[in-house]
């Protein structure tokens, strides 16, 4: 079980909005460490989607947004498209582990 | 452009060894932290190891500590992961990734902005 907890799966219809949560604790997100998000399309390597809680790298559509509050972070995807079907991982630093770690991942299904 | 290409994966028996390579292009390896991340079949991502840009800081996950080593060849701009005493549970796709560090509020932490395509390591008798 990961220290950063994500729902195993979420789903939504094309055009809808979905959110993926990443719940941590006082030793990681709650301690002020930032959260990054990665998208892993089927059969491919992960790709940086959001960094610094809410910053999109160049080329990432503004349909993707991130936020952080307290000991949790969220990834929101609006205007859902079939191509968004992928696994999504959050990542942060943990002071107790003295290292970085990933959430368990969330599989997004576009209905 | 930035490119990372892993190689060296394959089938190995339990207790065996394997060395993974990650050839970097489009940037200088020693300017960045570099990481190895693995993903077991059907599972999530696990941070295996990283090396700082200076080489002075090295991290290993508890699951591989004492069995894996990380190194660089600056002349070849390549990163390596030497894996010894391999176990069934080491079976995974291994990715190398670049970490430019994300700094905010006076502290810096890892962020992985470029990943290789991965190389599959299968440990089985």
Short mmCIF file of C-alpha atoms in Angstrom, two decimals:
data_model
loop_
_atom_site.label_atom_id
_atom_site.label_comp_id
_atom_site.label_asym_id
_atom_site.label_seq_id
_atom_site.Cartn_x
_atom_site.Cartn_y
_atom_site.Cartn_z
CA UNK A 1 0.00 0.00 0.00
CA UNK A 2 1.45 3.33 -1.08
CA UNK A 3 1.96 6.25 1.30
CA UNK A 4 0.23 8.37 -1.34
CA UNK A 5 -3.26 7.00 -1.83
CA UNK A 6 -5.09 7.24 -5.14
CA UNK A 7 -8.39 5.66 -6.17
CA UNK A 8 -7.69 2.55 -8.27
CA UNK A 9 -10.03 3.67 -11.00
CA UNK A 10 -12.22 6.51 -12.20
CA UNK A 11 -14.36 6.83 -15.29
CA UNK A 12 -16.27 9.42 -17.26
CA UNK A 13 -18.02 9.97 -20.54
CA UNK A 14 -16.49 12.02 -23.33
CA UNK A 15 -16.80 15.73 -22.60
CA UNK A 16 -17.24 15.24 -18.87
CA UNK A 17 -14.97 16.35 -16.04
CA UNK A 18 -13.19 13.88 -13.76
CA UNK A 19 -10.92 14.33 -10.79
CA UNK A 20 -8.28 12.04 -9.36
CA UNK A 21 -7.26 12.48 -5.75
CA UNK A 22 -3.90 11.85 -4.13
CA UNK A 23 -4.08 11.66 -0.35
CA UNK A 24 -0.91 11.89 1.68
CA UNK A 25 0.07 12.76 5.22
CA UNK A 26 1.98 15.20 7.39
CA UNK A 27 5.30 13.76 6.26
CA UNK A 28 4.75 14.38 2.56
CA UNK A 29 2.06 16.59 1.02
CA UNK A 30 1.03 17.99 4.39
CA UNK A 31 4.63 18.92 5.12
CA UNK A 32 4.57 21.30 2.18
CA UNK A 33 6.16 19.12 -0.46
CA UNK A 34 4.84 19.68 -3.93
CA UNK A 35 2.98 17.15 -6.02
CA UNK A 36 3.65 16.13 -9.59
CA UNK A 37 1.42 14.09 -11.89
CA UNK A 38 2.32 11.66 -14.65
CA UNK A 39 0.23 10.16 -17.42
CA UNK A 40 1.01 6.67 -18.69
CA UNK A 41 -0.76 5.74 -21.89
CA UNK A 42 -1.13 2.00 -22.54
CA UNK A 43 2.17 0.36 -23.42
CA UNK A 44 4.21 3.54 -23.09
CA UNK A 45 6.50 5.22 -20.59
CA UNK A 46 5.08 7.72 -18.12
CA UNK A 47 5.01 11.37 -19.15
CA UNK A 48 5.15 14.41 -16.89
CA UNK A 49 1.70 15.99 -16.93
CA UNK A 50 1.68 18.49 -14.04
CA UNK A 51 4.52 19.65 -11.80
CA UNK A 52 4.67 21.92 -8.81
CA UNK A 53 1.05 21.06 -7.97
CA UNK A 54 -0.47 23.00 -10.85
CA UNK A 55 2.06 23.83 -13.55
CA UNK A 56 1.62 22.32 -17.01
CA UNK A 57 4.74 21.56 -19.05
CA UNK A 58 4.78 22.91 -22.56
CA UNK A 59 2.47 20.94 -24.82
CA UNK A 60 0.08 19.68 -22.14
CA UNK A 61 -3.48 20.82 -22.92
CA UNK A 62 -5.14 23.18 -20.47
CA UNK A 63 -7.87 20.56 -20.01
CA UNK A 64 -5.50 19.16 -17.38
CA UNK A 65 -5.15 21.04 -14.10
CA UNK A 66 -3.80 20.31 -10.66
CA UNK A 67 -4.32 21.60 -7.17
CA UNK A 68 -3.16 20.93 -3.65
CA UNK A 69 -4.74 21.54 -0.27
CA UNK A 70 -3.65 20.31 3.12
CA UNK A 71 -2.53 16.70 2.89
CA UNK A 72 -4.12 16.05 -0.51
CA UNK A 73 -3.76 16.94 -4.15
CA UNK A 74 -6.05 16.56 -7.12
CA UNK A 75 -5.78 16.23 -10.86
CA UNK A 76 -8.75 17.44 -12.87
CA UNK A 77 -9.43 16.64 -16.49
CA UNK A 78 -12.16 18.57 -18.29
CA UNK A 79 -13.64 17.90 -21.71
CA UNK A 80 -12.70 14.22 -21.40
CA UNK A 81 -11.45 12.62 -24.61
CA UNK A 82 -10.91 8.99 -25.57
CA UNK A 83 -7.18 9.64 -25.81
CA UNK A 84 -7.11 10.53 -22.11
CA UNK A 85 -7.67 6.88 -21.21
CA UNK A 86 -4.51 6.06 -19.28
CA UNK A 87 -3.01 5.45 -15.86
CA UNK A 88 -2.27 8.54 -13.77
CA UNK A 89 0.27 8.71 -10.95
CA UNK A 90 0.94 11.38 -8.35
CA UNK A 91 4.45 11.82 -6.93
CA UNK A 92 5.87 13.74 -4.01
CA UNK A 93 8.63 13.66 -1.42
CA UNK A 94 8.33 12.06 2.00
CA UNK A 95 10.51 13.22 4.86
CA UNK A 96 10.09 9.98 6.80
CA UNK A 97 11.21 7.90 3.84
CA UNK A 98 13.85 10.50 2.94
CA UNK A 99 12.96 10.01 -0.68
CA UNK A 100 10.38 10.50 -3.35
CA UNK A 101 7.54 8.16 -4.01
CA UNK A 102 4.59 7.57 -6.31
CA UNK A 103 0.96 7.05 -5.56
CA UNK A 104 -0.48 3.67 -6.43
CA UNK A 105 -1.90 4.95 -9.71
CA UNK A 106 -5.41 5.51 -11.04
CA UNK A 107 -6.78 3.97 -14.20
CA UNK A 108 -8.99 6.38 -16.10
CA UNK A 109 -11.59 4.81 -18.34
CA UNK A 110 -13.40 6.93 -20.91
CA UNK A 111 -16.82 5.38 -21.32
CA UNK B 1 16.14 16.96 -28.30
CA UNK B 2 16.35 15.06 -25.04
CA UNK B 3 16.44 11.30 -25.50
CA UNK B 4 16.99 8.43 -23.09
CA UNK B 5 17.47 4.90 -24.41
CA UNK B 6 17.66 1.95 -22.04
CA UNK B 7 19.21 -1.39 -22.88
CA UNK B 8 20.48 -4.52 -21.19
CA UNK B 9 17.24 -6.12 -20.08
CA UNK B 10 16.50 -9.80 -20.57
CA UNK B 11 15.80 -13.11 -18.92
CA UNK B 12 17.97 -14.06 -15.96
CA UNK B 13 17.74 -16.79 -13.34
CA UNK B 14 17.17 -16.01 -9.66
CA UNK B 15 20.47 -15.10 -8.04
CA UNK B 16 21.88 -13.87 -11.33
CA UNK B 17 23.13 -10.46 -12.37
CA UNK B 18 22.32 -7.94 -15.08
CA UNK B 19 23.58 -4.47 -15.98
CA UNK B 20 21.18 -1.97 -17.44
CA UNK B 21 22.38 0.98 -19.49
CA UNK B 22 20.72 4.29 -20.25
CA UNK B 23 22.25 6.32 -23.08
CA UNK B 24 21.43 10.00 -22.84
CA UNK B 25 21.48 12.52 -25.66
CA UNK B 26 20.45 16.13 -26.03
CA UNK B 27 21.77 17.07 -22.60
CA UNK B 28 24.74 16.43 -20.31
CA UNK B 29 24.09 13.69 -17.78
CA UNK B 30 26.19 15.29 -15.05
CA UNK B 31 24.03 18.43 -15.09
CA UNK B 32 21.05 16.51 -13.73
CA UNK B 33 19.96 14.04 -11.10
CA UNK B 34 19.12 10.74 -12.79
CA UNK B 35 16.79 8.02 -11.60
CA UNK B 36 15.85 4.43 -12.25
CA UNK B 37 12.17 3.63 -11.84
CA UNK B 38 10.63 0.20 -12.28
CA UNK B 39 7.17 -1.14 -12.97
CA UNK B 40 6.27 -4.77 -12.31
CA UNK B 41 3.78 -6.31 -14.74
CA UNK B 42 0.36 -4.81 -14.15
CA UNK B 43 1.60 -2.80 -11.16
CA UNK B 44 2.46 0.77 -10.31
CA UNK B 45 5.71 2.74 -10.39
CA UNK B 46 8.49 2.14 -7.87
CA UNK B 47 11.50 4.40 -7.39
CA UNK B 48 14.56 2.16 -7.44
CA UNK B 49 17.56 4.47 -7.30
CA UNK B 50 18.87 7.92 -8.06
CA UNK B 51 22.21 9.66 -8.32
CA UNK B 52 22.71 13.39 -7.86
CA UNK B 53 24.26 15.60 -10.51
CA UNK B 54 27.54 15.72 -8.58
CA UNK B 55 27.41 12.00 -7.89
CA UNK B 56 27.79 12.64 -4.17
CA UNK B 57 24.25 11.58 -3.25
CA UNK B 58 22.93 8.14 -4.11
CA UNK B 59 19.64 6.60 -3.03
CA UNK B 60 18.33 3.07 -3.17
CA UNK B 61 14.92 1.74 -2.27
CA UNK B 62 15.02 -0.66 0.66
CA UNK B 63 13.86 -3.42 -1.68
CA UNK B 64 17.14 -3.27 -3.66
CA UNK B 65 19.63 -1.89 -1.14
CA UNK B 66 22.81 -3.95 -1.01
CA UNK B 67 22.04 -5.68 -4.31
CA UNK B 68 21.89 -2.86 -6.86
CA UNK B 69 24.45 -0.16 -7.64
CA UNK B 70 24.08 2.96 -9.79
CA UNK B 71 26.88 4.58 -11.75
CA UNK B 72 27.63 6.92 -14.65
CA UNK B 73 30.14 7.09 -17.46
CA UNK B 74 30.49 10.80 -18.11
CA UNK B 75 32.48 10.32 -21.31
CA UNK B 76 29.72 8.14 -22.76
CA UNK B 77 26.94 10.26 -21.23
CA UNK B 78 25.43 7.05 -19.93
CA UNK B 79 23.81 5.84 -16.72
CA UNK B 80 23.98 2.29 -15.43
CA UNK B 81 22.19 0.05 -12.97
CA UNK B 82 24.10 -3.03 -11.86
CA UNK B 83 21.67 -5.57 -10.48
CA UNK B 84 22.99 -8.52 -8.49
CA UNK B 85 21.32 -11.33 -6.54
CA UNK B 86 18.20 -10.90 -8.60
CA UNK B 87 14.90 -12.17 -7.26
CA UNK B 88 11.60 -13.05 -8.88
CA UNK B 89 10.13 -9.83 -7.51
CA UNK B 90 12.67 -7.76 -9.45
CA UNK B 91 10.84 -8.68 -12.64
CA UNK B 92 9.73 -5.38 -14.14
CA UNK B 93 10.18 -2.82 -16.86
CA UNK B 94 13.01 -0.54 -15.80
CA UNK B 95 12.95 3.10 -16.87
CA UNK B 96 15.65 5.69 -16.58
CA UNK B 97 14.46 9.25 -16.13
CA UNK B 98 15.93 12.73 -15.93
CA UNK B 99 15.35 14.81 -12.83
CA UNK B 100 15.91 18.56 -13.22
CA UNK B 101 14.77 19.09 -9.58
CA UNK B 102 11.80 21.23 -8.75
CA UNK B 103 12.69 23.97 -6.28
CA UNK B 104 10.11 25.95 -4.33
CA UNK B 105 10.12 27.72 -1.01
CA UNK B 106 13.82 27.13 -0.49
CA UNK B 107 13.77 23.37 -0.94
CA UNK B 108 14.17 21.12 -3.94
CA UNK B 109 12.60 17.78 -4.71
CA UNK B 110 12.54 15.27 -7.50
CA UNK B 111 10.53 15.68 -10.68
CA UNK B 112 11.00 13.45 -13.72
CA UNK B 113 10.69 15.42 -16.94
CA UNK B 114 11.98 12.90 -19.48
CA UNK B 115 11.75 9.11 -19.45
CA UNK B 116 13.24 6.38 -21.58
CA UNK B 117 11.12 3.74 -23.28
CA UNK B 118 12.04 1.12 -20.68
CA UNK B 119 13.76 -2.25 -20.75
CA UNK B 120 12.18 -5.46 -19.48
CA UNK B 121 13.94 -7.55 -16.88
CA UNK B 122 12.52 -11.01 -16.26
CA UNK B 123 13.82 -13.05 -13.35
CA UNK B 124 12.72 -16.64 -13.66
CA UNK B 125 14.11 -20.13 -13.44
#
